[in-house]
CSV table of N, CA and C in Angstrom, one decimal:
chain,number,residue,atom,x,y,z
A,196,UNK,N,-14.3,232.6,37.1
A,196,UNK,CA,-15.4,231.9,36.4
A,196,UNK,C,-16.0,230.8,37.3
A,197,UNK,N,-15.1,230.1,37.9
A,197,UNK,CA,-15.6,229.0,38.7
A,197,UNK,C,-16.4,229.5,39.9
A,198,UNK,N,-16.1,230.7,40.4
A,198,UNK,CA,-16.8,231.3,41.4
A,198,UNK,C,-18.1,231.7,41.0
A,199,UNK,N,-18.2,232.3,39.8
A,199,UNK,CA,-19.5,232.7,39.2
A,199,UNK,C,-20.4,231.5,38.9
A,200,UNK,N,-19.7,230.4,38.4
A,200,UNK,CA,-20.5,229.2,38.2
A,200,UNK,C,-21.0,228.6,39.5
A,201,UNK,N,-20.2,228.6,40.5
A,201,UNK,CA,-20.6,228.1,41.8
A,201,UNK,C,-21.7,228.9,42.4
A,202,UNK,N,-21.5,230.3,42.2
A,202,UNK,CA,-22.5,231.2,42.7
A,202,UNK,C,-23.9,230.9,42.0
A,203,UNK,N,-23.8,230.7,40.7
A,203,UNK,CA,-25.0,230.5,39.9
A,203,UNK,C,-25.6,229.2,40.3
A,204,UNK,N,-24.9,228.1,40.5
A,204,UNK,CA,-25.4,226.8,40.9
A,204,UNK,C,-26.0,227.0,42.3
A,205,UNK,N,-25.3,227.7,43.2
A,205,UNK,CA,-25.8,227.9,44.6
A,205,UNK,C,-27.0,228.7,44.5
A,206,UNK,N,-27.0,229.7,43.7
A,206,UNK,CA,-28.2,230.6,43.6
A,206,UNK,C,-29.4,229.9,43.0
A,207,UNK,N,-29.2,229.0,42.0
A,207,UNK,CA,-30.3,228.2,41.5
A,207,UNK,C,-30.8,227.3,42.6
A,208,UNK,N,-29.9,226.7,43.3
A,208,UNK,CA,-30.3,225.8,44.3
A,208,UNK,C,-31.1,226.5,45.4
A,209,UNK,N,-30.7,227.7,45.8
A,209,UNK,CA,-31.5,228.4,46.8
A,209,UNK,C,-32.8,228.9,46.2
A,210,UNK,N,-32.8,229.3,45.0
A,210,UNK,CA,-34.1,229.7,44.4
A,210,UNK,C,-35.1,228.5,44.3
A,211,UNK,N,-34.5,227.4,43.9
A,211,UNK,CA,-35.3,226.1,43.8
A,211,UNK,C,-35.9,225.8,45.2
A,212,UNK,N,-35.0,225.9,46.2
A,212,UNK,CA,-35.4,225.5,47.6
A,212,UNK,C,-36.5,226.5,48.0
A,213,UNK,N,-36.4,227.8,47.8
A,213,UNK,CA,-37.4,228.8,48.1
A,213,UNK,C,-38.7,228.5,47.4
A,214,UNK,N,-38.6,228.2,46.1
A,214,UNK,CA,-39.7,227.9,45.3
A,214,UNK,C,-40.4,226.6,45.8
A,215,UNK,N,-39.7,225.6,46.1
A,215,UNK,CA,-40.3,224.4,46.6
A,215,UNK,C,-41.0,224.6,48.0
A,216,UNK,N,-40.4,225.5,48.8
A,216,UNK,CA,-41.0,225.8,50.1
A,216,UNK,C,-42.3,226.5,49.9
A,217,UNK,N,-42.3,227.5,49.0
A,217,UNK,CA,-43.5,228.3,48.6
A,217,UNK,C,-44.6,227.3,48.0
A,218,UNK,N,-44.2,226.4,47.2
A,218,UNK,CA,-45.1,225.5,46.6
A,218,UNK,C,-45.7,224.6,47.6
A,219,UNK,N,-44.9,224.1,48.6
A,219,UNK,CA,-45.4,223.3,49.7
A,219,UNK,C,-46.3,224.1,50.5
A,220,UNK,N,-46.0,225.3,50.8
A,220,UNK,CA,-46.9,226.2,51.6
A,220,UNK,C,-48.3,226.3,50.9
A,221,UNK,N,-48.2,226.6,49.6
A,221,UNK,CA,-49.5,226.7,48.8
A,221,UNK,C,-50.3,225.4,48.9
A,222,UNK,N,-49.6,224.3,48.7
A,222,UNK,CA,-50.2,223.0,48.8
A,222,UNK,C,-50.9,222.7,50.1
A,223,UNK,N,-50.2,223.1,51.2
A,223,UNK,CA,-50.7,222.9,52.5
A,223,UNK,C,-52.0,223.8,52.7
A,224,UNK,N,-51.9,225.0,52.2
A,224,UNK,CA,-53.1,225.9,52.3
A,224,UNK,C,-54.3,225.4,51.5
A,225,UNK,N,-54.0,224.9,50.3
A,225,UNK,CA,-55.1,224.3,49.4
A,225,UNK,C,-55.7,223.1,50.2
A,226,UNK,N,-54.8,222.2,50.7
A,226,UNK,CA,-55.3,221.1,51.5
A,226,UNK,C,-56.1,221.5,52.7
A,227,UNK,N,-55.7,222.6,53.4
A,227,UNK,CA,-56.4,223.1,54.5
A,227,UNK,C,-57.8,223.6,54.1
A,228,UNK,N,-57.8,224.4,53.0
A,228,UNK,CA,-59.1,224.9,52.5
A,228,UNK,C,-60.0,223.7,52.1
A,229,UNK,N,-59.4,222.8,51.4
A,229,UNK,CA,-60.2,221.6,51.0
A,229,UNK,C,-60.8,220.9,52.2
A,230,UNK,N,-60.0,220.7,53.3
A,230,UNK,CA,-60.5,220.0,54.5
A,230,UNK,C,-61.6,220.9,55.2
A,231,UNK,N,-61.4,222.2,55.2
A,231,UNK,CA,-62.5,223.0,55.8
A,231,UNK,C,-63.8,222.9,54.9
A,232,UNK,N,-63.6,222.9,53.6
A,232,UNK,CA,-64.8,222.8,52.8
A,232,UNK,C,-65.5,221.4,53.0
A,233,UNK,N,-64.7,220.4,53.2
A,233,UNK,CA,-65.3,219.0,53.4
A,233,UNK,C,-66.0,219.0,54.8
A,234,UNK,N,-65.4,219.6,55.8
A,234,UNK,CA,-66.0,219.7,57.1
A,234,UNK,C,-67.3,220.4,57.1
A,235,UNK,N,-67.3,221.6,56.4
A,235,UNK,CA,-68.5,222.4,56.2
A,235,UNK,C,-69.6,221.6,55.5
A,236,UNK,N,-69.2,220.9,54.4
A,236,UNK,CA,-70.1,220.0,53.7
A,236,UNK,C,-70.7,218.9,54.5
A,237,UNK,N,-69.8,218.3,55.4
A,237,UNK,CA,-70.3,217.2,56.3
A,237,UNK,C,-71.3,217.8,57.2
A,238,UNK,N,-71.1,219.0,57.8
A,238,UNK,CA,-72.0,219.6,58.7
A,238,UNK,C,-73.4,219.9,58.0
A,239,UNK,N,-73.3,220.5,56.8
A,239,UNK,CA,-74.6,220.7,56.0
A,239,UNK,C,-75.3,219.4,55.7
A,240,UNK,N,-74.6,218.4,55.3
A,240,UNK,CA,-75.2,217.1,55.0
A,240,UNK,C,-75.9,216.5,56.3
A,241,UNK,N,-75.2,216.6,57.4
A,241,UNK,CA,-75.7,216.1,58.7
A,241,UNK,C,-77.0,216.8,59.0
A,242,UNK,N,-77.0,218.1,58.9
A,242,UNK,CA,-78.2,218.9,59.1
A,242,UNK,C,-79.3,218.5,58.2
A,243,UNK,N,-79.0,218.4,56.9
A,243,UNK,CA,-80.0,218.0,55.9
A,243,UNK,C,-80.6,216.6,56.3
A,244,UNK,N,-79.7,215.7,56.7
A,244,UNK,CA,-80.1,214.3,57.1
A,244,UNK,C,-81.1,214.4,58.3
A,245,UNK,N,-80.8,215.2,59.3
A,245,UNK,CA,-81.7,215.4,60.4
A,245,UNK,C,-83.0,215.9,60.0
A,246,UNK,N,-83.0,216.9,59.1
A,246,UNK,CA,-84.3,217.4,58.6
A,246,UNK,C,-85.1,216.4,57.8
A,247,UNK,N,-84.4,215.6,57.0
A,247,UNK,CA,-85.1,214.6,56.2
A,247,UNK,C,-85.6,213.5,57.1
A,248,UNK,N,-84.9,213.1,58.2
A,248,UNK,CA,-85.4,212.1,59.1
A,248,UNK,C,-86.6,212.6,59.9
A,249,UNK,N,-86.6,213.9,60.2
A,249,UNK,CA,-87.8,214.5,60.9
A,249,UNK,C,-89.0,214.5,59.9
A,250,UNK,N,-88.8,214.8,58.7
A,250,UNK,CA,-89.8,214.8,57.7
A,250,UNK,C,-90.4,213.4,57.5
A,251,UNK,N,-89.5,212.4,57.4
A,251,UNK,CA,-89.9,211.0,57.3
A,251,UNK,C,-90.7,210.6,58.4
A,252,UNK,N,-90.3,210.9,59.6
A,252,UNK,CA,-91.1,210.6,60.9
A,252,UNK,C,-92.5,211.2,60.8
A,253,UNK,N,-92.5,212.5,60.4
A,253,UNK,CA,-93.8,213.1,60.4
A,253,UNK,C,-94.7,212.5,59.3
A,254,UNK,N,-94.2,212.2,58.2
A,254,UNK,CA,-95.0,211.6,57.1
A,254,UNK,C,-95.4,210.2,57.5
A,255,UNK,N,-94.5,209.5,58.1
A,255,UNK,CA,-94.9,208.1,58.6
A,255,UNK,C,-96.0,208.2,59.6
A,256,UNK,N,-96.0,209.1,60.5
A,256,UNK,CA,-97.1,209.3,61.5
A,256,UNK,C,-98.4,209.6,60.8
A,257,UNK,N,-98.3,210.5,59.8
A,257,UNK,CA,-99.5,210.8,59.0
A,257,UNK,C,-100.0,209.6,58.2
A,258,UNK,N,-99.1,208.8,57.7
A,258,UNK,CA,-99.5,207.6,57.0
A,258,UNK,C,-100.3,206.6,57.9
A,259,UNK,N,-99.8,206.5,59.1
A,259,UNK,CA,-100.4,205.5,60.0
A,259,UNK,C,-101.8,206.0,60.3
A,260,UNK,N,-102.0,207.4,60.6
A,260,UNK,CA,-103.3,207.9,60.9
A,260,UNK,C,-104.2,207.7,59.7
A,261,UNK,N,-103.7,208.0,58.5
A,261,UNK,CA,-104.5,207.8,57.3
A,261,UNK,C,-104.9,206.4,57.0
A,262,UNK,N,-104.0,205.5,57.3
A,262,UNK,CA,-104.3,204.0,57.2
A,262,UNK,C,-105.5,203.6,58.1
A,263,UNK,N,-105.4,204.1,59.4
A,263,UNK,CA,-106.5,203.8,60.3
A,263,UNK,C,-107.8,204.4,59.8
A,264,UNK,N,-107.7,205.7,59.4
A,264,UNK,CA,-109.0,206.3,58.9
A,264,UNK,C,-109.5,205.6,57.6
A,265,UNK,N,-108.6,205.2,56.8
A,265,UNK,CA,-109.0,204.4,55.6
A,265,UNK,C,-109.7,203.1,55.9
A,266,UNK,N,-109.1,202.4,56.9
A,266,UNK,CA,-109.7,201.2,57.4
A,266,UNK,C,-111.1,201.4,58.0
A,267,UNK,N,-111.2,202.5,58.8
A,267,UNK,CA,-112.5,202.8,59.4
A,267,UNK,C,-113.5,203.1,58.3
A,268,UNK,N,-113.1,203.9,57.3
A,268,UNK,CA,-114.1,204.2,56.2
A,268,UNK,C,-114.5,203.0,55.4
A,269,UNK,N,-113.5,202.1,55.2
A,269,UNK,CA,-113.8,200.8,54.5
A,269,UNK,C,-114.9,200.0,55.3
A,270,UNK,N,-114.7,199.9,56.6
A,270,UNK,CA,-115.6,199.2,57.4
A,270,UNK,C,-117.0,199.8,57.4
A,271,UNK,N,-117.0,201.2,57.4
A,271,UNK,CA,-118.3,201.9,57.4
A,271,UNK,C,-118.9,201.7,56.0
A,272,UNK,N,-118.2,201.7,54.9
A,272,UNK,CA,-118.7,201.5,53.6
A,272,UNK,C,-119.3,200.1,53.5
A,273,UNK,N,-118.6,199.1,54.0
A,273,UNK,CA,-119.1,197.8,54.0
A,273,UNK,C,-120.4,197.6,54.7
A,274,UNK,N,-120.5,198.3,55.9
A,274,UNK,CA,-121.8,198.2,56.7
A,274,UNK,C,-122.9,198.9,55.9
A,275,UNK,N,-122.6,200.1,55.3
A,275,UNK,CA,-123.6,200.8,54.6
A,275,UNK,C,-124.1,200.0,53.3
A,276,UNK,N,-123.1,199.3,52.7
A,276,UNK,CA,-123.5,198.5,51.5
A,276,UNK,C,-124.4,197.4,51.9
A,277,UNK,N,-124.1,196.8,53.1
A,277,UNK,CA,-125.0,195.7,53.6
A,277,UNK,C,-126.4,196.3,53.9
A,278,UNK,N,-126.4,197.4,54.6
A,278,UNK,CA,-127.7,198.0,54.9
A,278,UNK,C,-128.5,198.3,53.6
A,279,UNK,N,-127.8,198.8,52.6
A,279,UNK,CA,-128.5,199.1,51.4
A,279,UNK,C,-129.1,197.9,50.7
A,280,UNK,N,-128.3,196.8,50.8
A,280,UNK,CA,-128.8,195.5,50.3
A,280,UNK,C,-130.0,195.1,51.0
A,281,UNK,N,-130.0,195.2,52.3
A,281,UNK,CA,-131.2,194.8,53.1
A,281,UNK,C,-132.4,195.7,52.7
A,282,UNK,N,-132.2,196.9,52.6
A,282,UNK,CA,-133.3,197.9,52.2
A,282,UNK,C,-133.8,197.5,50.9
A,283,UNK,N,-133.0,197.3,49.9
A,283,UNK,CA,-133.4,196.9,48.6
A,283,UNK,C,-134.3,195.6,48.6
A,284,UNK,N,-133.8,194.6,49.4
A,284,UNK,CA,-134.6,193.4,49.5
A,284,UNK,C,-136.0,193.7,50.1
A,285,UNK,N,-136.1,194.5,51.2
A,285,UNK,CA,-137.3,194.9,51.8
A,285,UNK,C,-138.2,195.6,50.7
A,286,UNK,N,-137.7,196.6,50.0
A,286,UNK,CA,-138.5,197.3,49.0
A,286,UNK,C,-139.0,196.3,47.9
A,287,UNK,N,-138.1,195.4,47.5
A,287,UNK,CA,-138.5,194.4,46.5
A,287,UNK,C,-139.7,193.6,47.0
A,288,UNK,N,-139.5,193.1,48.2
A,288,UNK,CA,-140.6,192.3,48.8
A,288,UNK,C,-141.9,193.1,49.0
A,289,UNK,N,-141.8,194.3,49.3
A,289,UNK,CA,-143.0,195.2,49.5
A,289,UNK,C,-143.7,195.3,48.1
A,290,UNK,N,-142.8,195.5,47.1
A,290,UNK,CA,-143.4,195.7,45.7
A,290,UNK,C,-144.1,194.4,45.3
A,291,UNK,N,-143.5,193.3,45.6
A,291,UNK,CA,-144.1,192.0,45.3
A,291,UNK,C,-145.4,191.8,46.0
A,292,UNK,N,-145.4,192.2,47.3
A,292,UNK,CA,-146.6,192.1,48.1
A,292,UNK,C,-147.7,193.0,47.5
A,293,UNK,N,-147.3,194.2,47.1
A,293,UNK,CA,-148.3,195.2,46.5
A,293,UNK,C,-148.9,194.6,45.2
A,294,UNK,N,-148.0,194.0,44.4
A,294,UNK,CA,-148.4,193.5,43.1
A,294,UNK,C,-149.3,192.2,43.3
A,295,UNK,N,-149.0,191.5,44.4
A,295,UNK,CA,-149.8,190.2,44.6
A,295,UNK,C,-151.1,190.5,45.4
A,296,UNK,N,-151.2,191.6,46.0
A,296,UNK,CA,-152.4,191.9,46.8
A,296,UNK,C,-153.5,192.4,45.9
A,297,UNK,N,-154.8,192.2,46.3
A,297,UNK,CA,-155.9,192.7,45.4
A,297,UNK,C,-155.9,194.2,45.3
A,298,UNK,N,-156.4,194.7,44.2
A,298,UNK,CA,-156.3,196.2,44.0
A,298,UNK,C,-157.2,196.9,45.1
A,299,UNK,N,-156.8,198.1,45.4
A,299,UNK,CA,-157.6,198.9,46.4
A,299,UNK,C,-158.9,199.3,45.8
A,300,UNK,N,-159.9,199.5,46.6
A,300,UNK,CA,-161.2,200.0,46.1
A,300,UNK,C,-161.0,201.5,45.7
A,301,UNK,N,-161.8,201.9,44.7
A,301,UNK,CA,-161.6,203.3,44.2
A,301,UNK,C,-162.0,204.3,45.3
A,302,UNK,N,-163.0,204.0,46.1
A,302,UNK,CA,-163.4,204.9,47.2
A,302,UNK,C,-163.2,204.1,48.5
A,303,UNK,N,-162.4,204.7,49.4
A,303,UNK,CA,-162.2,204.0,50.7
A,303,UNK,C,-162.0,205.1,51.7
A,304,UNK,N,-162.2,204.7,53.0
A,304,UNK,CA,-162.2,205.6,54.1
A,304,UNK,C,-160.7,205.9,54.5
A,305,UNK,N,-160.5,206.8,55.4
A,305,UNK,CA,-159.1,207.1,55.9
A,305,UNK,C,-158.5,206.0,56.6
A,306,UNK,N,-159.3,205.2,57.4
A,306,UNK,CA,-158.8,204.1,58.1
A,306,UNK,C,-158.3,203.0,57.2
A,307,UNK,N,-159.1,202.8,56.1
A,307,UNK,CA,-158.6,201.8,55.1
A,307,UNK,C,-157.3,202.2,54.4
A,308,UNK,N,-157.2,203.5,54.1
A,308,UNK,CA,-155.9,203.9,53.5
A,308,UNK,C,-154.7,203.8,54.4
A,309,UNK,N,-154.9,204.0,55.7
A,309,UNK,CA,-153.8,203.8,56.6
A,309,UNK,C,-153.4,202.4,56.7
A,310,UNK,N,-154.3,201.5,56.8
A,310,UNK,CA,-153.9,200.1,56.9
A,310,UNK,C,-153.4,199.5,55.6
A,311,UNK,N,-153.8,200.0,54.5
A,311,UNK,CA,-153.4,199.5,53.2
A,311,UNK,C,-152.0,200.1,52.7
A,312,UNK,N,-151.8,201.3,53.2
A,312,UNK,CA,-150.6,202.0,52.7
A,312,UNK,C,-149.4,201.9,53.6
A,313,UNK,N,-149.4,200.9,54.4
A,313,UNK,CA,-148.2,200.6,55.2
A,313,UNK,C,-148.3,200.9,56.7
A,314,UNK,N,-149.5,201.2,57.1
A,314,UNK,CA,-149.7,201.4,58.6
A,314,UNK,C,-149.5,200.1,59.3
A,315,UNK,N,-149.8,199.0,58.7
A,315,UNK,CA,-149.5,197.7,59.3
A,315,UNK,C,-148.7,196.9,58.4
A,316,UNK,N,-147.8,196.1,59.0
A,316,UNK,CA,-146.9,195.3,58.2
A,316,UNK,C,-147.4,193.9,58.1
A,317,UNK,N,-147.2,193.3,56.9
A,317,UNK,CA,-147.6,191.9,56.8
A,317,UNK,C,-146.6,191.0,57.6
A,318,UNK,N,-146.9,189.8,57.8
A,318,UNK,CA,-146.0,188.9,58.5
A,318,UNK,C,-144.7,188.7,57.8
A,319,UNK,N,-144.7,188.7,56.4
A,319,UNK,CA,-143.5,188.6,55.7
A,319,UNK,C,-142.6,189.8,55.8
A,320,UNK,N,-143.1,191.0,55.9
A,320,UNK,CA,-142.3,192.2,56.1
A,320,UNK,C,-141.8,192.2,57.5
A,321,UNK,N,-142.5,191.8,58.5
A,321,UNK,CA,-142.0,191.7,59.8
A,321,UNK,C,-140.8,190.8,59.9
A,322,UNK,N,-140.9,189.7,59.2
A,322,UNK,CA,-139.8,188.7,59.2
A,322,UNK,C,-138.6,189.3,58.6
A,323,UNK,N,-138.7,190.0,57.5
A,323,UNK,CA,-137.6,190.6,56.8
A,323,UNK,C,-137.0,191.7,57.7
A,324,UNK,N,-137.8,192.5,58.3
A,324,UNK,CA,-137.3,193.6,59.2
A,324,UNK,C,-136.5,192.9,60.4
A,325,UNK,N,-137.0,191.9,61.0
A,325,UNK,CA,-136.4,191.2,62.1
A,325,UNK,C,-135.1,190.6,61.7
A,326,UNK,N,-135.0,190.0,60.5
A,326,UNK,CA,-133.8,189.4,60.0
A,326,UNK,C,-132.8,190.5,59.7
A,327,UNK,N,-133.2,191.6,59.1
A,327,UNK,CA,-132.2,192.7,58.8
A,327,UNK,C,-131.6,193.3,60.1
A,328,UNK,N,-132.4,193.4,61.1
A,328,UNK,CA,-131.9,193.9,62.4
A,328,UNK,C,-130.9,193.0,63.0
A,329,UNK,N,-131.0,191.7,62.8
A,329,UNK,CA,-130.0,190.8,63.4
A,329,UNK,C,-128.6,190.9,62.7
A,330,UNK,N,-128.6,191.2,61.4
A,330,UNK,CA,-127.3,191.2,60.7
A,330,UNK,C,-126.7,192.6,60.7
Protein backbone atom coordinates (compact mmCIF):
# COMPACT_ATOMS: atom_id res chain seq x y z
CA UNK A 1 0.00 0.00 0.00
CA UNK A 2 2.68 2.38 0.91
CA UNK A 3 4.27 1.75 -2.41
CA UNK A 4 1.03 2.45 -4.22
CA UNK A 5 0.48 5.59 -2.14
CA UNK A 6 4.03 6.71 -2.82
CA UNK A 7 3.53 5.94 -6.51
CA UNK A 8 0.31 7.90 -6.50
CA UNK A 9 1.93 10.90 -4.79
CA UNK A 10 4.92 10.71 -7.10
CA UNK A 11 2.61 10.30 -10.10
CA UNK A 12 0.56 13.33 -9.08
CA UNK A 13 3.69 15.34 -8.54
CA UNK A 14 4.98 14.41 -12.01
CA UNK A 15 1.60 15.16 -13.62
CA UNK A 16 1.49 18.51 -11.82
CA UNK A 17 5.02 19.31 -12.93
CA UNK A 18 4.17 18.42 -16.55
CA UNK A 19 0.96 20.43 -16.34
CA UNK A 20 2.82 23.41 -14.89
CA UNK A 21 5.44 23.23 -17.64
CA UNK A 22 2.74 23.03 -20.30
CA UNK A 23 0.91 25.97 -18.69
CA UNK A 24 4.15 27.99 -18.58
CA UNK A 25 4.81 27.13 -22.26
CA UNK A 26 1.28 28.30 -23.22
CA UNK A 27 1.78 31.47 -21.14
CA UNK A 28 5.10 32.21 -22.90
CA UNK A 29 3.44 31.66 -26.29
CA UNK A 30 0.54 33.98 -25.35
CA UNK A 31 3.04 36.56 -24.18
CA UNK A 32 5.04 36.18 -27.42
CA UNK A 33 1.88 36.57 -29.56
CA UNK A 34 0.86 39.58 -27.50
CA UNK A 35 4.31 41.18 -27.98
CA UNK A 36 4.16 40.50 -31.75
CA UNK A 37 0.71 42.07 -31.89
CA UNK A 38 1.97 45.11 -29.98
CA UNK A 39 5.00 45.46 -32.30
CA UNK A 40 2.73 45.20 -35.33
CA UNK A 41 0.39 47.78 -33.85
CA UNK A 42 3.32 50.12 -33.12
CA UNK A 43 4.43 49.80 -36.75
CA UNK A 44 0.93 50.57 -38.07
CA UNK A 45 0.57 53.54 -35.72
CA UNK A 46 3.98 54.92 -36.74
CA UNK A 47 2.99 54.61 -40.40
CA UNK A 48 -0.34 56.31 -39.71
CA UNK A 49 1.47 59.06 -37.78
CA UNK A 50 3.79 59.67 -40.76
CA UNK A 51 0.81 59.87 -43.11
CA UNK A 52 -1.01 62.28 -40.81
CA UNK A 53 2.07 64.49 -40.46
CA UNK A 54 2.39 64.58 -44.26
CA UNK A 55 -1.28 65.54 -44.55
CA UNK A 56 -0.87 68.25 -41.91
CA UNK A 57 2.15 69.66 -43.75
CA UNK A 58 0.25 69.70 -47.06
CA UNK A 59 -2.82 71.32 -45.50
CA UNK A 60 -0.67 73.88 -43.70
CA UNK A 61 1.00 74.80 -46.98
CA UNK A 62 -2.40 75.21 -48.62
CA UNK A 63 -3.57 77.33 -45.69
CA UNK A 64 -0.61 79.69 -46.11
CA UNK A 65 -1.30 80.03 -49.85
CA UNK A 66 -4.98 80.67 -49.18
CA UNK A 67 -4.18 83.25 -46.50
CA UNK A 68 -1.97 85.14 -48.97
CA UNK A 69 -4.67 84.94 -51.64
CA UNK A 70 -7.29 86.09 -49.14
CA UNK A 71 -5.15 89.08 -48.15
CA UNK A 72 -4.60 89.95 -51.80
CA UNK A 73 -8.36 89.80 -52.47
CA UNK A 74 -9.10 91.94 -49.41
CA UNK A 75 -6.62 94.56 -50.60
CA UNK A 76 -8.12 94.48 -54.09
CA UNK A 77 -11.64 94.74 -52.65
CA UNK A 78 -10.62 97.75 -50.57
CA UNK A 79 -9.12 99.47 -53.62
CA UNK A 80 -12.23 98.74 -55.69
CA UNK A 81 -14.50 100.07 -52.94
CA UNK A 82 -12.45 103.25 -52.83
CA UNK A 83 -12.66 103.63 -56.62
CA UNK A 84 -16.42 103.05 -56.47
CA UNK A 85 -16.73 105.75 -53.82
CA UNK A 86 -14.78 108.20 -55.99
CA UNK A 87 -16.91 107.37 -59.05
CA UNK A 88 -20.09 107.86 -57.06
CA UNK A 89 -18.85 111.27 -55.91
CA UNK A 90 -18.03 112.27 -59.49
CA UNK A 91 -21.46 111.14 -60.70
CA UNK A 92 -23.15 112.98 -57.88
CA UNK A 93 -21.28 116.18 -58.69
CA UNK A 94 -22.08 115.80 -62.39
CA UNK A 95 -25.75 115.43 -61.54
CA UNK A 96 -25.57 118.53 -59.36
CA UNK A 97 -23.85 120.37 -62.16
CA UNK A 98 -26.50 119.29 -64.66
CA UNK A 99 -29.29 120.31 -62.29
CA UNK A 100 -27.74 123.70 -61.61
CA UNK A 101 -26.91 124.49 -65.25
CA UNK A 102 -29.47 126.23 -67.47
CA UNK A 103 -31.69 123.93 -69.51
CA UNK A 104 -30.51 123.03 -72.98
CA UNK A 105 -32.22 124.69 -75.92
CA UNK A 106 -34.79 122.55 -77.67
CA UNK A 107 -33.00 122.84 -80.99
CA UNK A 108 -29.23 122.86 -81.03
CA UNK A 109 -26.42 121.98 -83.41
CA UNK A 110 -24.12 118.96 -83.14
CA UNK A 111 -21.28 121.11 -81.79
CA UNK A 112 -23.50 122.37 -78.97
CA UNK A 113 -24.55 118.83 -78.05
CA UNK A 114 -20.94 117.66 -77.81
CA UNK A 115 -19.88 120.48 -75.52
CA UNK A 116 -23.01 120.23 -73.32
CA UNK A 117 -23.11 116.44 -73.04
CA UNK A 118 -19.69 115.95 -71.55
CA UNK A 119 -17.29 116.71 -74.36
CA UNK A 120 -15.72 119.33 -72.09
CA UNK A 121 -15.37 119.09 -68.33
CA UNK A 122 -16.13 121.92 -66.02
CA UNK A 123 -13.36 123.09 -63.69
CA UNK A 124 -15.10 121.35 -60.73
CA UNK A 125 -15.14 118.02 -62.54
CA UNK A 126 -11.48 118.41 -63.51
CA UNK A 127 -10.64 119.00 -59.84
CA UNK A 128 -12.53 115.88 -58.77
CA UNK A 129 -10.89 113.75 -61.43
CA UNK A 130 -7.43 115.05 -60.47
CA UNK A 131 -8.15 114.39 -56.77
CA UNK A 132 -9.39 110.84 -57.46
CA UNK A 133 -6.28 110.02 -59.46
CA UNK A 134 -4.06 111.04 -56.54
CA UNK A 135 -5.76 108.65 -54.11
